[in-house]
Short mmCIF file of C-alpha atoms in Angstrom, two decimals:
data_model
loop_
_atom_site.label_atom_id
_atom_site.label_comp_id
_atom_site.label_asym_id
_atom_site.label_seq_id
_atom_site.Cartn_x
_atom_site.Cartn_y
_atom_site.Cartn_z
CA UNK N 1 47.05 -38.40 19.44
CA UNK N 2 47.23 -39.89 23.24
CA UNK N 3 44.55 -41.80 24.66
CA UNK N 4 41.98 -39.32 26.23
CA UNK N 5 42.50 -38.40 30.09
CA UNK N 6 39.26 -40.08 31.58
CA UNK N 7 36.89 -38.75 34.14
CA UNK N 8 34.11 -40.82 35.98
CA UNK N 9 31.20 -38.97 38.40
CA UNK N 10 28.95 -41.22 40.13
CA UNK N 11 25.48 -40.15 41.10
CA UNK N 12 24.49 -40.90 44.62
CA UNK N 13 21.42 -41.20 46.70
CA UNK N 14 20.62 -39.86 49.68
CA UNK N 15 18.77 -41.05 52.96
CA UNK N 16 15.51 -39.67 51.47
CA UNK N 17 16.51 -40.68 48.14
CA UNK N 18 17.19 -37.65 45.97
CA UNK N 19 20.73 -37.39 44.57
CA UNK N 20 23.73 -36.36 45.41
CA UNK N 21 25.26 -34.34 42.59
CA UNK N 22 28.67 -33.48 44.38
CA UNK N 23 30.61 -36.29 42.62
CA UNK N 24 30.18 -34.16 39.43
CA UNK N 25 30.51 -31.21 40.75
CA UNK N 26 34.22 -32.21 41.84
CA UNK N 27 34.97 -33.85 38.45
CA UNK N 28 33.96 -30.37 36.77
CA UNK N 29 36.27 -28.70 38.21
CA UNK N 30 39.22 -31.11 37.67
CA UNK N 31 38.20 -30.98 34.25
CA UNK N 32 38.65 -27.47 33.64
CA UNK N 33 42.02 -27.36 35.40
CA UNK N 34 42.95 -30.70 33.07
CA UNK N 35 45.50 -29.86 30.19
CA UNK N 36 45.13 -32.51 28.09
CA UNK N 37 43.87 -32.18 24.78
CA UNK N 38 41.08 -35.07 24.96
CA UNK N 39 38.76 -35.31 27.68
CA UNK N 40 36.31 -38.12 28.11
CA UNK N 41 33.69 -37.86 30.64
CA UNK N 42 30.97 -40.89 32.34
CA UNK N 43 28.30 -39.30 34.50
CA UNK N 44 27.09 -42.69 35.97
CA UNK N 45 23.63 -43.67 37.68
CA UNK N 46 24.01 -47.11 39.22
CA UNK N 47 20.31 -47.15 40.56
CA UNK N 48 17.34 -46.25 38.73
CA UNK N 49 16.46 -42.55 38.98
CA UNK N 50 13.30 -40.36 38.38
CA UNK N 51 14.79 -37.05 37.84
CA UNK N 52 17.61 -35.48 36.50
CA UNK N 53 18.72 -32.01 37.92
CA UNK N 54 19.04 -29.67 34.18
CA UNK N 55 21.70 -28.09 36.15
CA UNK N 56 24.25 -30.45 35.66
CA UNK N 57 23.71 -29.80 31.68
CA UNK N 58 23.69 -26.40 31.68
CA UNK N 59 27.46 -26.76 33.02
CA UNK N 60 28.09 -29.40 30.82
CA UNK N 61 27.65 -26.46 27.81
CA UNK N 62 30.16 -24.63 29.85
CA UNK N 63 32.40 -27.43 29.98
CA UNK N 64 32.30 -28.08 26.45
CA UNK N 65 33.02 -24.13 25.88
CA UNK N 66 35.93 -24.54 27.84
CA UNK N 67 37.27 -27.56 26.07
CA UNK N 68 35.89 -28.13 22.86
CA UNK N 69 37.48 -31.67 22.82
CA UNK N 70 35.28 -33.10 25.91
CA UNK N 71 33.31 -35.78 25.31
CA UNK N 72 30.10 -36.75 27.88
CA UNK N 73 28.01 -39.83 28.16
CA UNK N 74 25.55 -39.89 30.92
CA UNK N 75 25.01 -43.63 31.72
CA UNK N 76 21.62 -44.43 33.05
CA UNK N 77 22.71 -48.28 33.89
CA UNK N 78 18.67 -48.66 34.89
CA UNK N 79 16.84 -46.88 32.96
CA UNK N 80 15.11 -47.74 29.78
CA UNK N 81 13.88 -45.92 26.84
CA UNK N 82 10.84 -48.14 27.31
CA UNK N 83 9.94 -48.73 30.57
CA UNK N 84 7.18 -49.81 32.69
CA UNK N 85 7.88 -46.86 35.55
CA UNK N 86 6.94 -44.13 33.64
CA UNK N 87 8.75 -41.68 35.45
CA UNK N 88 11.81 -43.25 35.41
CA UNK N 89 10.97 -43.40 31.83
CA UNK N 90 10.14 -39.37 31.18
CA UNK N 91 13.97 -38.66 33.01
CA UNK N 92 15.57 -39.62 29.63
CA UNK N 93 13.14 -38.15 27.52
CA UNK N 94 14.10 -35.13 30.14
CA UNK N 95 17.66 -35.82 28.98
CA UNK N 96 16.50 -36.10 25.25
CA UNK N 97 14.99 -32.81 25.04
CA UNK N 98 18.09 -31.47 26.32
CA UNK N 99 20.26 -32.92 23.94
CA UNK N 100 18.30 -30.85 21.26
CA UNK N 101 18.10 -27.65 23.17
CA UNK N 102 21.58 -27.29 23.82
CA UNK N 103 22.24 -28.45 20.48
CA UNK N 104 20.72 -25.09 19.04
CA UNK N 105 21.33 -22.72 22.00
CA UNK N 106 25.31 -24.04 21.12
CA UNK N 107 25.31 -23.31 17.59
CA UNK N 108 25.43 -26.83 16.58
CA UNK N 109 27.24 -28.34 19.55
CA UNK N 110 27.33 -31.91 20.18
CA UNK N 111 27.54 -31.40 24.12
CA UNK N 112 27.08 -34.86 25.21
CA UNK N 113 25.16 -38.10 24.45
CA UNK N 114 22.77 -40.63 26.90
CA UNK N 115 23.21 -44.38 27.22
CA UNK N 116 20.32 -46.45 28.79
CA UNK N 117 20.29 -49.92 30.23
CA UNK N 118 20.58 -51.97 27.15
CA UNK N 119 23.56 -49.85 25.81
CA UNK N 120 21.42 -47.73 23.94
CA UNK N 121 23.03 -44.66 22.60
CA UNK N 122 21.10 -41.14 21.69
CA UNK N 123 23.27 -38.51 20.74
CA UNK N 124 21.75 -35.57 18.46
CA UNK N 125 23.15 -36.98 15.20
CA UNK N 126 20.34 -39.67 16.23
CA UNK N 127 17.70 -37.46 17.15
CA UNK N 128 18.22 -35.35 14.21
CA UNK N 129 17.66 -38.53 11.85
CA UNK N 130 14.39 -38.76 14.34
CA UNK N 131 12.80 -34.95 12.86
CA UNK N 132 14.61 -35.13 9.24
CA UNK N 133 12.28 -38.51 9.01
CA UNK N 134 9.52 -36.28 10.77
CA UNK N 135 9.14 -39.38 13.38
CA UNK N 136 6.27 -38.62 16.26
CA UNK N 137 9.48 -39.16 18.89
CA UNK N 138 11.46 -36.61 18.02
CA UNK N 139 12.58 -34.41 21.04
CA UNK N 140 12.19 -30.72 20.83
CA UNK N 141 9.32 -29.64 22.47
CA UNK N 142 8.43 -27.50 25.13
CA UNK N 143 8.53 -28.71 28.28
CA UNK N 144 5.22 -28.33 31.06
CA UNK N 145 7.41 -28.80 33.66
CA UNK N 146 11.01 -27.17 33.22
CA UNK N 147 12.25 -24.23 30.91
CA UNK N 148 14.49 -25.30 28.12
CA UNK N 149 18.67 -24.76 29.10
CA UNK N 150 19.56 -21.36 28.34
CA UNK N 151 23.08 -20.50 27.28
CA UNK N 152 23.71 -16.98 27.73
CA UNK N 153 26.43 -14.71 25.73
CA UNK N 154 26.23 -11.61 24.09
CA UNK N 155 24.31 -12.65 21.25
CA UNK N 156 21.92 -14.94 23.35
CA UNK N 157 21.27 -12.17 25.49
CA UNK N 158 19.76 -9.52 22.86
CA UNK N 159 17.97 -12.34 21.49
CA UNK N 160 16.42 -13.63 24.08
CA UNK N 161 16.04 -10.33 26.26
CA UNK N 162 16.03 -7.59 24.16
CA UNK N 163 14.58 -8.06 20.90
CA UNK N 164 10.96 -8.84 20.42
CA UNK N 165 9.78 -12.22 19.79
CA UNK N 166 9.10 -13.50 16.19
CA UNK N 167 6.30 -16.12 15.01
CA UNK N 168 6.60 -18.39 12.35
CA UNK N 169 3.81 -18.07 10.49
CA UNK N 170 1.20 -21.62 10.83
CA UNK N 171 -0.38 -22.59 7.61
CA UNK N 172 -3.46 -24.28 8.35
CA UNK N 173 -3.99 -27.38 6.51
CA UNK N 174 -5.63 -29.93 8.44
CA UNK N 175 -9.67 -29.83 9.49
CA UNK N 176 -10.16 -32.15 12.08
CA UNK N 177 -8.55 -30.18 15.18
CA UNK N 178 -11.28 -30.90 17.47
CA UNK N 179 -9.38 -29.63 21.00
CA UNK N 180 -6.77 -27.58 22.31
CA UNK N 181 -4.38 -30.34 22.46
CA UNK N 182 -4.63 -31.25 19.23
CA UNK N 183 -4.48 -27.68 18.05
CA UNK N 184 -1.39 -27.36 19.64
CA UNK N 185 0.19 -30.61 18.88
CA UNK N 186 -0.12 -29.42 15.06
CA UNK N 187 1.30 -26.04 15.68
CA UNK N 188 4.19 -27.77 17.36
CA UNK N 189 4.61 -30.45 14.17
CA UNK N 190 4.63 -27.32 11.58
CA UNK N 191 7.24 -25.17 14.29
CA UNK N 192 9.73 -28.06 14.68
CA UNK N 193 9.99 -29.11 10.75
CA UNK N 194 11.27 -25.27 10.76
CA UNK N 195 13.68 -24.78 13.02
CA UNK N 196 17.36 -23.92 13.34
CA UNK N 197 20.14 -22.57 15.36
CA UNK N 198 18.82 -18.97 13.94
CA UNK N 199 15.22 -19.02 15.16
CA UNK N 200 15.64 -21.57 18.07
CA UNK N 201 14.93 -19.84 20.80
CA UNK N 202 11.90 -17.95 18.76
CA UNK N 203 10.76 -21.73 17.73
CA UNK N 204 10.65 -22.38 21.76
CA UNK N 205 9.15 -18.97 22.81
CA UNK N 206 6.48 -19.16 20.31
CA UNK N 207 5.62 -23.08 21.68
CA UNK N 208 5.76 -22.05 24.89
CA UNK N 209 3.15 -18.90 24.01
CA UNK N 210 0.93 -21.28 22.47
CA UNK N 211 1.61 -23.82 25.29
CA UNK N 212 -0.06 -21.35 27.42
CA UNK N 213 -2.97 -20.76 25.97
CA UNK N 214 -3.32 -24.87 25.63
CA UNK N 215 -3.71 -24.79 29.46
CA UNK N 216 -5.64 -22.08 30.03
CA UNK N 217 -8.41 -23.71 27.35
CA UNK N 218 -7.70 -20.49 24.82
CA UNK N 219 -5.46 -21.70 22.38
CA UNK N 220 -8.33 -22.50 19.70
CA UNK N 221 -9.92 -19.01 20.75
CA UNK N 222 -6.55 -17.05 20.09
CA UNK N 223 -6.13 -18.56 17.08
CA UNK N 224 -9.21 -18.57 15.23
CA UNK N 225 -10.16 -14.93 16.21
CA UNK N 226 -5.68 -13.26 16.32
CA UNK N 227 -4.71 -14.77 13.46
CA UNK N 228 -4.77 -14.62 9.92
CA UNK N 229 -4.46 -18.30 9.51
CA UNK N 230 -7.02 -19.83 11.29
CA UNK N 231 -9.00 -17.42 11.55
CA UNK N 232 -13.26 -18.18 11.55
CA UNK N 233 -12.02 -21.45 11.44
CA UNK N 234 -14.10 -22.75 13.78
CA UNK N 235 -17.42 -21.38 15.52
CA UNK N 236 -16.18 -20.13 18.71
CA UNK N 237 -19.50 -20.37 20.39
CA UNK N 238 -18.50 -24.21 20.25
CA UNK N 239 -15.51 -23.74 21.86
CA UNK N 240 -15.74 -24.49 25.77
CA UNK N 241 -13.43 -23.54 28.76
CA UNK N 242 -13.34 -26.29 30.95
CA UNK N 243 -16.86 -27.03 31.79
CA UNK N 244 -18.12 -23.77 31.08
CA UNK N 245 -20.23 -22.90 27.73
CA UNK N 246 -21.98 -20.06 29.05
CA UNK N 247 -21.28 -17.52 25.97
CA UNK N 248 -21.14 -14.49 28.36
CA UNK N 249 -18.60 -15.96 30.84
CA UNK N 250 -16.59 -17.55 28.48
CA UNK N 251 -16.27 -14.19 26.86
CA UNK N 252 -15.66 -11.84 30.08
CA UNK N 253 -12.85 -14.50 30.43
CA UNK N 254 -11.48 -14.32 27.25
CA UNK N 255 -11.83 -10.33 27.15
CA UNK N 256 -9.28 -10.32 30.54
CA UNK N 257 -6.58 -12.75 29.70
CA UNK N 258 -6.24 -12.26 25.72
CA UNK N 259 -4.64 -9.08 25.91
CA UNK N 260 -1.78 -10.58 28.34
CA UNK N 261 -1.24 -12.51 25.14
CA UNK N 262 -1.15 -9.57 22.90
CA UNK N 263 0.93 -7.90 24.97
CA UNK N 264 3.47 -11.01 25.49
CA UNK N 265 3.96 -11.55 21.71
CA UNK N 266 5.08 -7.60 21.49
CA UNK N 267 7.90 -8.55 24.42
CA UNK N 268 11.54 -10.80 24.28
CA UNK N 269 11.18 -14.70 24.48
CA UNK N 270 11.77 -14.63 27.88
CA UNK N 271 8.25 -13.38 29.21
CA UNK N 272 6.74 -16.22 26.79
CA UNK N 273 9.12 -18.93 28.57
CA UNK N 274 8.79 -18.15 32.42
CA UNK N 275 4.72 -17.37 31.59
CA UNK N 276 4.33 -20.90 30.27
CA UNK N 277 5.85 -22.29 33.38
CA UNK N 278 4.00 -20.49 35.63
CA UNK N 279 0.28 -20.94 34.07
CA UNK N 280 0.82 -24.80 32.94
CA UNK N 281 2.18 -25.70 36.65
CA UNK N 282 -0.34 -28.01 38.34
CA UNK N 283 -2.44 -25.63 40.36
CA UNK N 284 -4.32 -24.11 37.15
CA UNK N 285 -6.31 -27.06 36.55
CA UNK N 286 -9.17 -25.75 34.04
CA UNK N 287 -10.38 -28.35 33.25
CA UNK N 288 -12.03 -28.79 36.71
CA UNK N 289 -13.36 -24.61 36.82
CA UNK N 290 -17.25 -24.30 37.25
CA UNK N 291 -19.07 -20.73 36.98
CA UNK N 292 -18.47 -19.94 40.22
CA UNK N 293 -14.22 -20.38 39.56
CA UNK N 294 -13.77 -18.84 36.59
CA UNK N 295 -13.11 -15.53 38.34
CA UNK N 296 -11.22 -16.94 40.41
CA UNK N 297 -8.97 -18.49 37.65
CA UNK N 298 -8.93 -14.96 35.50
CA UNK N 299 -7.63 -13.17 38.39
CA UNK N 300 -4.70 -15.81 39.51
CA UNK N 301 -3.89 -15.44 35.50
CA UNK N 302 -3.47 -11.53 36.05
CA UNK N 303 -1.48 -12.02 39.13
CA UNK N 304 0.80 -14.46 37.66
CA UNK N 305 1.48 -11.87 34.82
CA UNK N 306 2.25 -9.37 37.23
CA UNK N 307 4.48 -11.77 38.84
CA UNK N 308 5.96 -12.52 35.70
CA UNK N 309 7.24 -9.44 34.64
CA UNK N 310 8.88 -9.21 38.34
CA UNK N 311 10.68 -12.39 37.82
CA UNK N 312 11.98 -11.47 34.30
CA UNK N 313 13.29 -8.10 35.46
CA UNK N 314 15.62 -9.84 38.31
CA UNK N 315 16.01 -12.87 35.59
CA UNK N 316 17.26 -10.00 33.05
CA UNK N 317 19.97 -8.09 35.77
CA UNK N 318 21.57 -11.49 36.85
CA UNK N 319 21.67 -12.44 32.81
CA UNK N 320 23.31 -8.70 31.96
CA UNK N 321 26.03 -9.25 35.10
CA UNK N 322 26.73 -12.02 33.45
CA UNK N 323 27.29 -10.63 30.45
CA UNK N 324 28.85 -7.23 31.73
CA UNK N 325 30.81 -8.61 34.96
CA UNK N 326 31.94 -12.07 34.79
CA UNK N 327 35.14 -13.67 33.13
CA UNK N 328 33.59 -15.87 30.48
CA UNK N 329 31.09 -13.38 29.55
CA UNK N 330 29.03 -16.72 29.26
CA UNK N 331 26.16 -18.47 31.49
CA UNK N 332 23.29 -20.96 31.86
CA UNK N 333 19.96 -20.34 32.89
CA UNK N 334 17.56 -23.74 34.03
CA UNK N 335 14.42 -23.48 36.03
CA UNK N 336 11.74 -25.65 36.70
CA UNK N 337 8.79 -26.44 39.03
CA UNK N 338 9.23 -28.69 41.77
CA UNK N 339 7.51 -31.45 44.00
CA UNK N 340 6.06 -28.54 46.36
CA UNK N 341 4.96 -26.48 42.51
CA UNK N 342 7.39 -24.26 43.26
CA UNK N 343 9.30 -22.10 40.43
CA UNK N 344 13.17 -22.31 40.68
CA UNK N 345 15.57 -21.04 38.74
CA UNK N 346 19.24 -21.04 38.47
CA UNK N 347 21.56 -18.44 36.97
CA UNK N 348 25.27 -19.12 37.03
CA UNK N 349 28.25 -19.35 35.02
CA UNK N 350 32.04 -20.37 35.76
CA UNK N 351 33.36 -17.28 37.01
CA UNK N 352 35.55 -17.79 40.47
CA UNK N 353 34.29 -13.91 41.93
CA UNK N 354 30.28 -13.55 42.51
CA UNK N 355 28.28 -11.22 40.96
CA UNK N 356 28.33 -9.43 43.67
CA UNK N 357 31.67 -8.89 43.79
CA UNK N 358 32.40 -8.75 39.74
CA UNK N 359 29.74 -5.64 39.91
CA UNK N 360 31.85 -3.63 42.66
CA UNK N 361 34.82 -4.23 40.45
CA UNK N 362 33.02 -3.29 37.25
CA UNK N 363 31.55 -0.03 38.97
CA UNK N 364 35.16 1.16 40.45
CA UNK N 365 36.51 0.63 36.91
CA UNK N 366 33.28 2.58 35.52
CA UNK N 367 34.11 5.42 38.23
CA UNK N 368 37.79 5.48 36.67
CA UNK N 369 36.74 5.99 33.40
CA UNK N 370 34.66 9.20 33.61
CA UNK N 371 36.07 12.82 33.95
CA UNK N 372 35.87 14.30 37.33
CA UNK N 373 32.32 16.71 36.27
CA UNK N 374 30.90 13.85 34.46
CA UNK N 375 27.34 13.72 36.28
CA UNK N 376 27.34 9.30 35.64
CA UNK N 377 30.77 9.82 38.04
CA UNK N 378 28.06 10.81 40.65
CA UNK N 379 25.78 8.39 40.09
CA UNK N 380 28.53 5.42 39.86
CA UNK N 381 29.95 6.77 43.37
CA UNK N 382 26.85 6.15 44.85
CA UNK N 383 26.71 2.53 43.72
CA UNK N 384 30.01 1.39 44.43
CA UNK N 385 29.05 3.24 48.04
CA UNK N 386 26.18 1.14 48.60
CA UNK N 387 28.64 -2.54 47.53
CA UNK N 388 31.21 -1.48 49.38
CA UNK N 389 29.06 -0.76 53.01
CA UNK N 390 27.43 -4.10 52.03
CA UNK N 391 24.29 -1.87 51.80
CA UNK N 392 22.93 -3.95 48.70
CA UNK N 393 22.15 -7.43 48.82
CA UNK N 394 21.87 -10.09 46.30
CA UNK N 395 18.10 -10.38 46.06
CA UNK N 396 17.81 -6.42 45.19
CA UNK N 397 19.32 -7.57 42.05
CA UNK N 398 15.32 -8.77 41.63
CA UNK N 399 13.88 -5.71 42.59
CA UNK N 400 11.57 -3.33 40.10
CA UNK N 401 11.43 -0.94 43.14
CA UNK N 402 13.34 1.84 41.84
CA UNK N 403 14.00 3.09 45.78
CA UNK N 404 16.19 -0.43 46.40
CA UNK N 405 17.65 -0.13 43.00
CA UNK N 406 21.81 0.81 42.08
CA UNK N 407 21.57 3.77 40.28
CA UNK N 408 22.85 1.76 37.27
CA UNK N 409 19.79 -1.04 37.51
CA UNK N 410 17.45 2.06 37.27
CA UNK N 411 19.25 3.51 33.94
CA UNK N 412 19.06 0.15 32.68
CA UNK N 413 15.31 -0.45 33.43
CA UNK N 414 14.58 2.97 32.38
CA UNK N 415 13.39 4.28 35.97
#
């Protein structure tokens, strides 16, 4: 075999030092135009850094689609799996979570490896050694800060947007969980010695459900009075929320948010993922609620919910246009919170028309397809009517107004 055609992207850093991804950007598309059989690719940090943009690795998986033979380091030359800056510490534990998430949401993929300072390699042959030896470090969990990478197809999709979520069930067998975080750290323990490239995304759904009741102080509450498992575990009337112990607040509390939960393990994964995100950012710090906040709290909760199912509805049309319009029929989704705690998200894949224009397409071939009285004709007319005036914009696509909707986004959501 020849010696591998090799490609080199250097991170940069701006003027007010966050980085400048373009350098990769470039190289990824050289690489998919490249013909030769073996590919190896060096994403290279010269400087310390202190984040890590999940974007890059969600086209990485794309990448790797597209030539099963590419090989990808990313070379932090000044960062250190131990290291006295802790953020620049947490970026490759960043990295190392995403190793194992696209690892599963791949089918087994080895999509690319990190190298650190010393020449220290982790790949996910090492980090599966790390959870087959049950070791503390071991890298899948969910994330506070950042959804896992999502790798859409037509599989993905169903699972992650269609079907309803499944728990594993949690055998109890410890007695000393004496707070939320320890509750949840065990639940986590138990869910990661099960998972697999089957129940993945489940695994992370179900993490990121109980994730959310960690933060809002309700995680031992769900638990011991929802479930089979742990249930009368514990006296709830020991159980506090925040500083509150007040049996009758904590319980008017409990009585408004707990059905969001109910209702959330009846729904897809995705409501459990973008949920987590939102609650867990920093502005819902319980911990610091009085008596006087907790109503306060409860109804930012509610709104957040509402929100939520907003966001997944837009989340879910940009997914399906993926799957329905564009020329891979494959995509990433990454989103995370940033410096200002705000939520963004990014939905792409490597298709050269926008969705946009991919869904005018697909609707004029829809509009060839039917017989002259079909009544969809109509209805298909209309939307193609609306792309072609430029009468529908992008951010519709995130609309639950059925008045803004295509005709075809109201069938879908059942309008």
């Amino acid at each position: 075999m020849p010696d591998p055609k090799i490609y080199k992207a250097y991170l940069k850093f701006n003027d007010n030092q966050s980085i400048d991804y373009n350098d990769c950007y470039n190289k990824f598309e050289e690489i998919l135009l490249c013909n030769d059989e073996k590919i190896e690719f060096g994403i290279i940090a010269e400087q310390k850094i202190i984040d890590f943009d999940l974007t890059i690795i969600g086209y990485l998986i794309l990448l790797k689609k597209s030539k099963p033979y590419l090989e990808t380091k990313i070379i932090l030359e000044n960062n250190y799996y131990t290291d006295s800056n802790k953020k620049a510490e947490s970026v490759i534990w960043k990295i190392r979570q995403s190793i194992v998430h696209t690892y599963y949401a791949t089918s087994n993929t080895d999509v690319f490896s990190v190298v650190d300072g010393d020449g220290e390699i982790v790949d996910i042959n090492k980090e599966e050694k790390r959870r087959n030896y049950k070791q503390e470090n071991y890298s899948f969990f969910y994330s506070k800060e950042f959804l896992p990478i999502i790798f859409i197809n037509e599989k993905n999709y169903k699972t992650i947007f269609e079907k309803a979520q499944k728990f594993h069930a949690i055998q109890r067998t410890e007695k000393k969980l004496t707070s939320e975080n320890y509750y949840y750290l065990y639940c986590r323990k138990l869910l990661t010695n099960n998972i697999s490239d089957d129940n993945y995304i489940q695994i992370l759904s179900q993490l990121a459900f109980y994730r959310s009741l960690e933060s809002l102080k309700s995680l031992r509450y769900y638990l011991n009075t929802e479930t089979n498992e742990f249930r009368n575990f514990i006296n709830i009337d020991s159980i506090q929320v925040g500083y509150i112990s007040d049996n009758n607040i904590k319980d008017k509390y409990w009585k408004e948010i707990i059905p969001v939960f109910n209702k959330l393990k009846e729904l897809p994964p995705i409501y459990s993922l973008i949920f987590s995100i939102l609650v867990c950012s920093k502005r819902f710090k319980i911990d610091e609620f009085k008596k006087n906040e907790i109503e306060k709290i409860t109804n930012n909760i509610l709104t957040l919910w509402e929100f939520t199912k907003k966001l997944v509805f837009g989340i879910n049309e940009l997914a399906k246009n993926i799957i329905d319009h564009s020329s891979t029929r494959q995509g990433i989704i990454t989103g995370y919170i940033n410096k200002s705690d705000q939520f963004r998200i990014n939905i792409f894949d490597f298709g050269k028309k926008n969705i946009i224009t991919t869904l005018k397409e697909s609707t004029h071939n829809k509009i060839e397809s039917f017989k002259e009285d079909d009544i969809l004709k109509k209805i298909y007319e209309e939307d193609f009517n609306k792309l072609k005036n430029n009468d529908f914009d992008f951010s519709l696509l995130f609309k639950s107004d059925k008045t803004q909707m295509l005709n075809q986004q109201a069938k879908r959501a059942g309008v």
